[in-house]
Coordinates of C-alpha atoms in Angstrom, one line a residue:
M117 CA 66.8 -10.9 -32.1
S118 CA 64.3 -8.7 -30.4
M119 CA 64.7 -9.3 -26.7
Y120 CA 61.9 -7.4 -23.7
T121 CA 64.3 -5.9 -20.8
T122 CA 64.2 -6.1 -17.0
T123 CA 64.4 -2.1 -17.3
T124 CA 61.8 0.3 -18.8
T125 CA 61.6 4.0 -20.1
G126 CA 59.7 6.7 -21.1
S127 CA 55.7 5.6 -21.2
H128 CA 57.1 1.4 -19.5
Q129 CA 57.1 1.7 -15.5
Q130 CA 60.2 1.2 -13.4
A131 CA 60.7 -1.3 -10.9
T132 CA 60.1 1.0 -7.7
G133 CA 61.3 -0.3 -3.9
A134 CA 62.6 -3.2 -2.4
S135 CA 60.0 -5.1 -2.9
A136 CA 59.7 -4.5 -6.9
K137 CA 63.5 -5.2 -7.5
A138 CA 62.9 -8.6 -4.8
K139 CA 60.0 -10.0 -7.6
G140 CA 60.7 -8.4 -10.8
I141 CA 59.3 -7.5 -13.7
T142 CA 57.2 -10.0 -15.6
T143 CA 56.7 -9.2 -19.2
I144 CA 53.8 -9.2 -21.2
L145 CA 53.7 -9.0 -24.5
V146 CA 49.4 -8.9 -25.9
V147 CA 49.4 -10.4 -29.6
G148 CA 46.2 -8.2 -31.0
A149 CA 44.4 -4.8 -30.7
G150 CA 40.9 -5.9 -31.0
V151 CA 38.4 -5.9 -28.6
G152 CA 39.7 -8.5 -26.5
G153 CA 43.5 -7.8 -26.7
L154 CA 43.0 -4.2 -26.2
S155 CA 40.7 -4.9 -23.6
A156 CA 43.1 -6.9 -21.8
A157 CA 46.1 -3.6 -22.2
Y158 CA 43.8 -1.4 -20.7
A159 CA 43.2 -3.6 -17.7
L160 CA 46.5 -4.1 -17.3
R161 CA 48.1 -0.7 -17.1
Q162 CA 45.3 -0.1 -15.0
S163 CA 46.7 -2.7 -12.0
K164 CA 48.3 -2.4 -9.5
A165 CA 50.6 -5.1 -10.7
F166 CA 51.4 -2.2 -13.5
R167 CA 51.5 1.0 -11.0
E168 CA 54.1 -0.9 -8.8
G169 CA 56.0 -1.2 -12.1
L170 CA 55.9 -4.9 -11.8
M171 CA 55.1 -5.6 -15.4
D172 CA 55.5 -4.4 -17.8
V173 CA 53.5 -4.9 -21.3
R174 CA 53.8 -4.2 -25.4
V175 CA 50.7 -4.3 -27.9
V176 CA 51.3 -5.6 -31.3
E177 CA 48.4 -5.7 -34.4
R178 CA 49.5 -7.3 -37.5
R179 CA 47.5 -4.8 -39.1
G180 CA 49.2 -1.6 -40.4
G181 CA 47.5 1.7 -40.7
G182 CA 46.8 2.5 -37.3
G183 CA 45.2 -1.4 -37.8
V184 CA 41.8 0.6 -38.6
D185 CA 39.9 -1.3 -41.1
E186 CA 35.8 -1.1 -42.4
Q187 CA 35.6 -3.8 -39.6
E188 CA 35.0 -1.1 -37.3
G189 CA 32.4 0.8 -38.2
Y190 CA 29.8 -2.4 -37.1
P191 CA 27.6 -1.5 -34.1
I192 CA 28.1 -4.7 -31.4
H193 CA 26.4 -6.0 -28.9
L194 CA 26.6 -6.0 -25.3
S195 CA 25.8 -8.6 -23.0
S196 CA 25.0 -8.2 -19.9
S197 CA 28.4 -9.5 -18.5
G198 CA 30.3 -7.8 -20.6
R199 CA 28.4 -4.1 -19.5
Q200 CA 29.5 -5.1 -16.2
A201 CA 32.9 -5.8 -17.0
L202 CA 33.4 -2.8 -19.5
S203 CA 32.0 -0.9 -15.7
A204 CA 35.0 -2.4 -13.5
L205 CA 37.6 -1.6 -16.8
L206 CA 37.0 1.4 -17.3
T207 CA 37.8 5.0 -16.0
P208 CA 35.2 7.5 -15.1
Q209 CA 35.6 9.0 -17.8
D210 CA 36.5 6.4 -20.1
L211 CA 32.5 5.4 -18.9
K212 CA 31.9 9.0 -19.6
L213 CA 32.4 8.0 -23.0
L214 CA 31.7 4.9 -23.0
H215 CA 28.1 6.2 -21.9
D216 CA 28.0 9.1 -24.7
A217 CA 28.7 6.0 -27.8
R218 CA 26.3 4.3 -26.3
S219 CA 24.1 6.2 -26.6
E220 CA 24.2 7.1 -30.2
I221 CA 22.6 4.4 -31.2
P222 CA 18.9 4.4 -30.4
V223 CA 18.5 0.9 -28.9
L224 CA 17.5 0.9 -25.7
H225 CA 16.3 -2.2 -23.1
D226 CA 18.0 -5.8 -24.2
G227 CA 15.5 -7.6 -25.3
L228 CA 14.2 -8.6 -28.9
T229 CA 11.2 -8.0 -31.5
V230 CA 11.1 -11.3 -33.8
S231 CA 8.5 -11.4 -36.6
S232 CA 8.9 -13.8 -39.5
Y233 CA 9.4 -12.9 -43.3
T234 CA 6.0 -12.6 -43.7
G235 CA 6.3 -9.7 -41.2
K236 CA 3.9 -10.7 -38.8
Q237 CA 5.4 -9.8 -35.4
V238 CA 5.5 -13.9 -33.0
Y239 CA 8.0 -13.2 -29.9
R240 CA 8.7 -10.0 -28.4
L241 CA 10.9 -9.9 -25.4
I242 CA 11.4 -6.2 -22.8
R243 CA 14.9 -6.8 -20.7
D244 CA 16.8 -4.2 -19.1
P245 CA 14.5 -1.2 -20.0
C246 CA 17.1 1.8 -21.0
C247 CA 20.3 -0.3 -20.5
Q248 CA 21.7 0.5 -24.0
P249 CA 23.1 -2.3 -25.3
M250 CA 24.5 -1.6 -29.0
V251 CA 28.1 0.4 -29.0
E252 CA 29.8 1.6 -32.3
R253 CA 32.9 -0.7 -32.5
K254 CA 34.7 1.9 -33.5
R255 CA 34.0 3.9 -31.2
L256 CA 34.4 1.2 -28.3
L257 CA 38.0 0.6 -29.5
N258 CA 38.8 4.4 -29.8
I259 CA 37.8 4.7 -25.9
L260 CA 40.2 1.3 -24.7
R261 CA 43.2 2.9 -27.1
S262 CA 43.3 5.7 -25.5
S263 CA 44.3 3.7 -22.5
A264 CA 45.7 0.9 -23.7
G265 CA 49.8 2.3 -24.1
E266 CA 51.2 2.1 -27.2
V267 CA 50.6 -0.8 -30.2
E268 CA 53.3 -1.7 -32.4
Y269 CA 51.2 -1.8 -35.6
G270 CA 52.6 -4.0 -38.5
V271 CA 54.0 -6.5 -36.5
E272 CA 52.9 -9.9 -37.0
V273 CA 53.0 -12.6 -35.2
K274 CA 54.1 -16.3 -36.7
D275 CA 54.2 -19.0 -34.2
V276 CA 55.6 -19.5 -30.5
R277 CA 57.6 -22.1 -28.9
Q278 CA 58.0 -22.2 -24.6
L279 CA 61.7 -22.1 -22.8
A280 CA 62.3 -24.3 -19.2
G281 CA 62.2 -21.7 -16.6
G282 CA 59.1 -19.8 -18.0
K283 CA 60.3 -17.5 -20.9
V284 CA 58.1 -17.4 -24.5
V285 CA 59.8 -17.0 -27.7
V286 CA 57.6 -15.2 -30.0
G287 CA 57.9 -16.0 -33.6
L288 CA 57.3 -12.9 -36.0
D289 CA 56.6 -13.1 -39.8
D290 CA 59.6 -11.1 -41.1
G291 CA 62.2 -13.3 -39.0
G292 CA 62.6 -11.5 -35.7
E293 CA 61.6 -13.3 -31.9
R294 CA 60.9 -11.7 -28.8
I295 CA 61.4 -13.3 -25.8
V296 CA 58.9 -12.6 -22.6
D297 CA 57.2 -13.8 -19.7
L298 CA 53.3 -14.5 -20.9
V299 CA 52.0 -14.1 -24.4
I300 CA 47.7 -13.4 -24.1
A301 CA 46.7 -14.6 -27.6
A302 CA 43.9 -11.8 -28.6
D303 CA 44.2 -13.1 -32.7
G304 CA 40.5 -14.1 -33.3
M305 CA 39.5 -16.4 -34.7
F306 CA 42.4 -18.1 -37.5
S307 CA 44.6 -16.9 -34.1
P308 CA 48.3 -18.0 -35.4
V309 CA 48.9 -18.2 -31.6
R310 CA 46.5 -21.4 -30.7
H311 CA 48.3 -22.8 -34.5
S312 CA 51.6 -23.5 -33.2
L313 CA 49.8 -25.1 -30.4
L314 CA 47.7 -27.8 -32.1
S315 CA 49.4 -30.2 -34.9
S316 CA 46.4 -30.8 -36.8
V317 CA 46.0 -27.6 -39.4
P318 CA 43.8 -28.2 -42.4
S319 CA 43.5 -25.7 -45.0
A320 CA 40.4 -23.0 -45.0
Q321 CA 38.9 -21.5 -47.7
N322 CA 36.0 -19.4 -48.5
Q323 CA 34.0 -18.5 -51.5
G324 CA 31.4 -16.4 -52.2
P325 CA 31.2 -13.7 -55.0
V326 CA 30.3 -10.9 -52.0
T327 CA 33.7 -9.7 -50.0
V328 CA 34.1 -12.1 -47.7
K329 CA 36.7 -12.3 -45.0
K330 CA 38.8 -14.7 -44.8
S331 CA 41.5 -16.5 -42.8
E332 CA 44.6 -13.9 -43.4
G333 CA 46.4 -17.2 -44.6
H334 CA 46.4 -19.8 -41.7
A335 CA 44.7 -22.6 -41.7
A336 CA 42.3 -23.4 -40.0
P337 CA 43.2 -26.0 -36.7
D338 CA 40.6 -29.0 -36.0
E339 CA 38.9 -27.3 -33.7
I340 CA 37.4 -24.3 -35.6
T341 CA 34.7 -25.6 -38.0
R342 CA 33.1 -24.2 -40.5
M343 CA 29.4 -23.6 -40.1
G344 CA 28.3 -23.7 -43.4
Y345 CA 26.8 -20.0 -43.2
T346 CA 27.6 -16.6 -44.3
T347 CA 26.7 -13.3 -42.5
I348 CA 26.3 -9.6 -44.9
N349 CA 26.9 -6.3 -43.0
L350 CA 25.5 -3.3 -44.5
R351 CA 23.4 0.5 -43.6
T352 CA 20.6 1.4 -44.9
S353 CA 18.2 4.0 -44.4
S354 CA 16.6 3.0 -47.7
S355 CA 12.0 2.8 -46.1
A356 CA 11.5 -0.9 -47.9
V357 CA 14.1 -2.5 -45.0
V358 CA 13.3 0.2 -42.2
K359 CA 9.6 -0.8 -41.9
W360 CA 10.4 -4.3 -41.4
V361 CA 11.3 -1.9 -37.8
K362 CA 8.7 -3.6 -35.7
D363 CA 10.4 -2.3 -32.2
P364 CA 12.3 1.5 -32.7
K365 CA 13.8 1.5 -29.2
G366 CA 15.5 -2.6 -29.2
I367 CA 16.8 -5.5 -31.5
N368 CA 15.1 -5.9 -34.2
M369 CA 14.9 -9.9 -36.1
I370 CA 13.4 -11.4 -39.3
Y371 CA 13.8 -15.0 -40.3
G372 CA 12.4 -17.2 -43.1
D373 CA 13.2 -20.2 -44.9
S374 CA 16.9 -20.4 -44.6
F375 CA 17.6 -17.1 -44.0
S376 CA 17.8 -14.5 -41.1
A377 CA 18.4 -11.3 -40.0
T378 CA 19.1 -8.6 -37.3
L379 CA 17.9 -5.0 -37.9
I380 CA 19.2 -3.1 -35.1
P381 CA 18.1 0.9 -35.8
L382 CA 19.8 4.0 -35.8
M383 CA 20.1 7.6 -35.4
P384 CA 20.3 9.6 -38.4
S385 CA 23.0 11.4 -37.3
I386 CA 25.1 8.3 -37.2
S387 CA 23.7 6.6 -40.2
A388 CA 24.8 9.7 -42.0
T389 CA 28.4 8.8 -42.5
Y390 CA 27.5 5.7 -43.8
V391 CA 24.6 6.5 -46.9
N392 CA 23.6 9.4 -47.4
T393 CA 20.2 9.3 -48.3
T394 CA 17.1 9.7 -46.5
A395 CA 13.7 7.2 -46.2
P396 CA 10.4 8.5 -44.4
T397 CA 9.2 8.3 -41.5
N398 CA 8.2 4.4 -40.4
P399 CA 4.5 5.1 -39.8
S400 CA 5.2 2.0 -37.0
T401 CA 7.4 4.2 -35.1
E402 CA 4.5 6.8 -34.4
G403 CA 4.8 8.6 -31.1
T404 CA 9.0 8.0 -30.6
T405 CA 11.7 9.4 -32.3
P406 CA 11.6 8.5 -36.2
V407 CA 13.5 5.0 -37.4
K408 CA 14.9 6.2 -40.7
A409 CA 18.2 4.4 -41.5
V410 CA 19.5 0.9 -39.8
Y411 CA 22.1 -1.7 -39.8
V412 CA 21.6 -5.6 -41.1
A413 CA 22.9 -8.4 -40.6
L414 CA 21.6 -10.8 -43.2
T415 CA 22.7 -14.9 -42.9
V416 CA 21.9 -16.4 -45.2
P417 CA 24.1 -20.1 -46.6
S418 CA 27.1 -19.3 -48.3
K419 CA 26.3 -21.7 -50.7
W420 CA 23.6 -19.1 -52.1
L421 CA 26.1 -16.4 -52.9
E422 CA 28.9 -19.9 -55.0
P423 CA 27.7 -18.8 -59.1
T424 CA 27.8 -21.9 -59.5
F425 CA 24.8 -22.5 -57.2
A426 CA 22.8 -19.2 -58.7
A427 CA 23.1 -20.9 -62.3
R428 CA 21.2 -24.0 -61.3
I429 CA 18.6 -21.9 -59.9
E430 CA 18.4 -19.6 -62.7
Q431 CA 18.2 -22.3 -64.8
H432 CA 15.9 -25.1 -63.4
C433 CA 13.5 -22.9 -61.3
D434 CA 11.4 -21.1 -62.8
C435 CA 9.6 -19.5 -59.8
P436 CA 7.8 -16.9 -59.0
Q437 CA 8.5 -14.2 -56.7
T438 CA 6.3 -14.9 -53.5
I439 CA 6.2 -12.9 -49.9
A440 CA 9.3 -15.2 -48.4
G441 CA 11.5 -13.2 -50.6
A442 CA 10.4 -10.3 -49.9
F443 CA 13.0 -8.9 -47.6
L444 CA 15.4 -10.6 -49.0
R445 CA 14.6 -7.7 -52.4
D446 CA 14.3 -5.0 -50.5
L447 CA 17.7 -6.0 -48.6
E448 CA 18.8 -6.3 -52.5
H449 CA 17.4 -2.9 -53.8
S450 CA 18.8 -0.3 -50.7
D451 CA 21.2 1.7 -50.8
G452 CA 23.5 -0.1 -48.2
W453 CA 23.5 -3.1 -51.0
P454 CA 26.2 -2.5 -53.1
T455 CA 28.7 -1.6 -49.9
R456 CA 27.2 -5.0 -47.9
R457 CA 30.5 -7.2 -46.6
G458 CA 29.7 -11.0 -46.1
F459 CA 32.3 -12.8 -42.9
E460 CA 31.6 -16.7 -43.3
L461 CA 30.7 -18.1 -40.0
W462 CA 33.1 -20.9 -38.5
S463 CA 32.8 -22.1 -34.5
T464 CA 35.0 -23.3 -32.2
S465 CA 33.9 -26.7 -30.6
H466 CA 35.3 -26.5 -26.9
T467 CA 37.0 -23.7 -25.6
N468 CA 41.1 -23.7 -25.3
G469 CA 42.6 -21.4 -22.8
G470 CA 45.9 -21.9 -24.0
Q471 CA 49.4 -23.8 -22.4
G472 CA 52.0 -23.1 -19.9
R473 CA 52.8 -19.0 -20.2
V474 CA 50.6 -18.7 -23.1
V475 CA 46.7 -17.7 -22.9
L476 CA 44.4 -17.0 -25.4
I477 CA 41.1 -15.0 -24.5
G478 CA 38.2 -13.4 -27.0
D479 CA 37.9 -15.7 -30.7
A480 CA 41.2 -17.2 -30.4
A481 CA 40.0 -18.8 -27.5
H482 CA 36.2 -19.2 -28.4
G483 CA 35.5 -18.0 -31.2
M484 CA 31.2 -18.7 -31.5
V485 CA 28.5 -17.7 -33.3
P486 CA 28.1 -14.3 -32.7
F487 CA 24.5 -14.3 -31.7
C488 CA 23.5 -12.2 -28.2
G489 CA 26.6 -10.4 -28.5
A490 CA 28.3 -13.8 -27.1
G491 CA 31.8 -12.4 -29.3
A492 CA 33.4 -8.9 -28.5
S493 CA 31.8 -9.5 -24.7
A494 CA 33.2 -12.7 -24.1
A495 CA 36.8 -11.3 -25.1
I496 CA 35.9 -8.3 -22.7
V497 CA 34.7 -10.6 -20.1
D498 CA 37.9 -12.4 -20.7
A499 CA 40.3 -9.8 -20.5
V500 CA 38.7 -8.8 -17.2
Q501 CA 38.7 -11.5 -15.0
L502 CA 42.0 -12.8 -16.4
V503 CA 44.2 -8.9 -15.5
N504 CA 42.3 -10.0 -11.7
A505 CA 43.9 -13.5 -12.1
L506 CA 47.7 -11.9 -12.9
D507 CA 47.4 -9.0 -11.0
L508 CA 47.5 -10.7 -7.5
A509 CA 50.0 -13.1 -9.0
L510 CA 52.4 -10.7 -9.9
R511 CA 52.2 -9.2 -6.4
A512 CA 52.6 -12.5 -4.3
N513 CA 55.9 -13.5 -2.3
D514 CA 56.1 -16.3 -4.7
N515 CA 55.0 -14.8 -8.3
H516 CA 55.8 -17.2 -10.9
H517 CA 54.2 -20.6 -8.6
T518 CA 51.3 -18.0 -8.0
L519 CA 51.3 -17.1 -11.5
D520 CA 51.3 -20.6 -13.4
L521 CA 48.3 -21.6 -10.6
A522 CA 46.6 -18.3 -11.6
L523 CA 46.9 -19.1 -15.2
N524 CA 45.4 -22.1 -14.7
E525 CA 42.3 -21.6 -12.8
F526 CA 41.8 -18.6 -15.3
R527 CA 41.7 -21.6 -18.0
S528 CA 39.6 -23.9 -16.3
Q529 CA 36.4 -20.8 -15.6
S530 CA 37.3 -19.5 -18.9
V531 CA 36.0 -23.2 -20.2
T532 CA 33.1 -23.3 -17.9
R533 CA 32.1 -19.8 -18.5
N534 CA 32.9 -20.1 -22.5
D535 CA 31.6 -23.5 -23.3
P536 CA 28.0 -23.2 -22.4
L537 CA 28.1 -20.2 -24.8
I538 CA 29.6 -22.2 -28.0
V539 CA 26.8 -24.1 -27.5
R540 CA 23.7 -22.0 -27.1
S541 CA 25.7 -20.1 -30.1
K542 CA 25.4 -23.1 -32.6
K543 CA 21.6 -24.0 -31.3
L544 CA 20.7 -20.3 -31.9
L545 CA 21.6 -19.7 -35.7
W546 CA 20.4 -23.8 -36.0
L547 CA 16.6 -22.4 -34.9
A548 CA 16.9 -18.9 -36.6
Q549 CA 18.1 -20.1 -40.0
G550 CA 15.8 -22.9 -40.5
D551 CA 17.2 -25.1 -42.8
G552 CA 14.1 -27.9 -43.4
E553 CA 11.0 -28.1 -42.8
V554 CA 11.0 -30.0 -39.7
V555 CA 13.2 -26.5 -37.6
R556 CA 10.9 -24.7 -39.0
I557 CA 8.3 -26.8 -37.1
V558 CA 10.3 -26.2 -33.8
R559 CA 11.3 -22.6 -34.6
R560 CA 7.4 -21.4 -35.1
A561 CA 6.5 -24.1 -31.7
V562 CA 9.5 -22.3 -29.4
F563 CA 8.5 -18.6 -30.4
W564 CA 4.9 -19.2 -30.1
G565 CA 5.4 -21.2 -26.8
L566 CA 8.1 -17.8 -25.5
E567 CA 5.7 -15.7 -26.7
M568 CA 3.0 -17.4 -24.8
K569 CA 4.9 -17.0 -21.6
E570 CA 5.2 -13.4 -22.0
R571 CA 1.5 -12.7 -22.3
I572 CA 0.8 -15.3 -19.3
G573 CA 3.5 -13.9 -17.4
G574 CA 2.8 -9.8 -17.1
E575 CA 6.2 -9.1 -16.3
R576 CA 6.3 -7.4 -20.7
K577 CA 3.6 -5.4 -19.8
R578 CA 5.3 -4.3 -16.7
L579 CA 8.6 -3.6 -18.2
E580 CA 6.5 -2.1 -21.1
R581 CA 5.1 0.7 -19.1
E582 CA 8.7 1.0 -17.3
L583 CA 10.3 1.5 -20.6
Q584 CA 7.6 3.5 -22.0
R585 CA 8.4 6.1 -18.7
L586 CA 13.0 5.9 -18.7
S587 CA 12.4 6.7 -22.4
G588 CA 9.5 9.1 -23.0
A589 CA 8.6 10.3 -27.0
S590 CA 10.3 13.9 -26.0
K591 CA 14.0 12.9 -25.2
T592 CA 16.3 12.2 -27.2
P593 CA 18.4 8.3 -26.2
K594 CA 21.5 10.6 -24.4
E595 CA 18.9 12.0 -22.6
V596 CA 17.1 9.0 -21.5
I597 CA 20.2 7.4 -20.2
E598 CA 21.8 10.1 -18.4
S599 CA 18.0 10.1 -16.6

């Protein structure tokens, strides 16, 4: 049986001074080396408690091969709270690296431009000019890995069991065990750690001809539900797809009957890593850096991907191609379509922060539909807030009692912070997909009202001028953010 000890050597700090020896070392196991897990490990190693030798931090990740896979190639959106959390978390050197990474995607503001399937723009919002809210997931993970300490890859946690006195027994897939003082589970939507804390675990199945992310062999607990939609991710430099981008400096969304798509402009240097062809300049971007490639997240009903559904439509519906399907046909004929990847959407019903000395963060606690960067940004905020609480608790005189109080307070704050995001993300999915005539009527009314508010208020014109002034057609995105 593997057990953490109270003495660490090498990369792990030793307790120094009478105070540290009296308090002892708290052993912490971070489960998962995604955005949430690495943010937690990074924050723990930057904390005063770690520097004082009051904690020993280990990170395990079930994936092998350095934990790198194709998922790391997709960009993520950093919300305002996520950007603030990273600013508080990262060292000045790593902040500069993040600064450069964000400048590689030419999305300059945190607003949204919405168009219908006909190509008509129905809503435009400009927010936080030149905040650079997008970052390649792989770049962010590499920054966090650099100071998160050693990660043990190929170690899969099967379950957890809490003992009297505050210890936690962590069962591994290979039959081994580890005994620690605290488990921080950031192991995703289908978290085995959360599974072991719950009694009801109905099975999860996935369907569809595209490659869809499965639950990695784990059952889905009753706290998460299948949303009935699948998001298909791809990168393309096809001019037929690029032309749908209305705002080359922002996030774009297209909605249709039962589908929606988010389009993120990419720099040619970034897109060249993923696609080898180039597209002609988009006429709508004249006067700015031309959009030559985009990242697309297309969300469709999961039933569309079932072979039986497609066969029924083909057999019983002799329907002519309409303008409503123009965007989808452009995608299907793009250079990125053959390498697309699909991820079935699931969502929790509420936040589960764990129990006792087992705390859940990120998707393990509140997996939600990834609209507006809620998932990754929420995980980063979780990690920073949790470690702030742990740092104060472990340096307190009665640190074990204070630790339990700090964990309970963190869970309460996590519920307050993330439950509204869960509800909001589901509403946004419902609205964006427009699955039904009533929903489509509501959608048109909502975006008309939002657009009228922007026009009448006059704030958008001011922000347009500020965005133009700060960006400037002659500046590169990197020069923009540095200015």
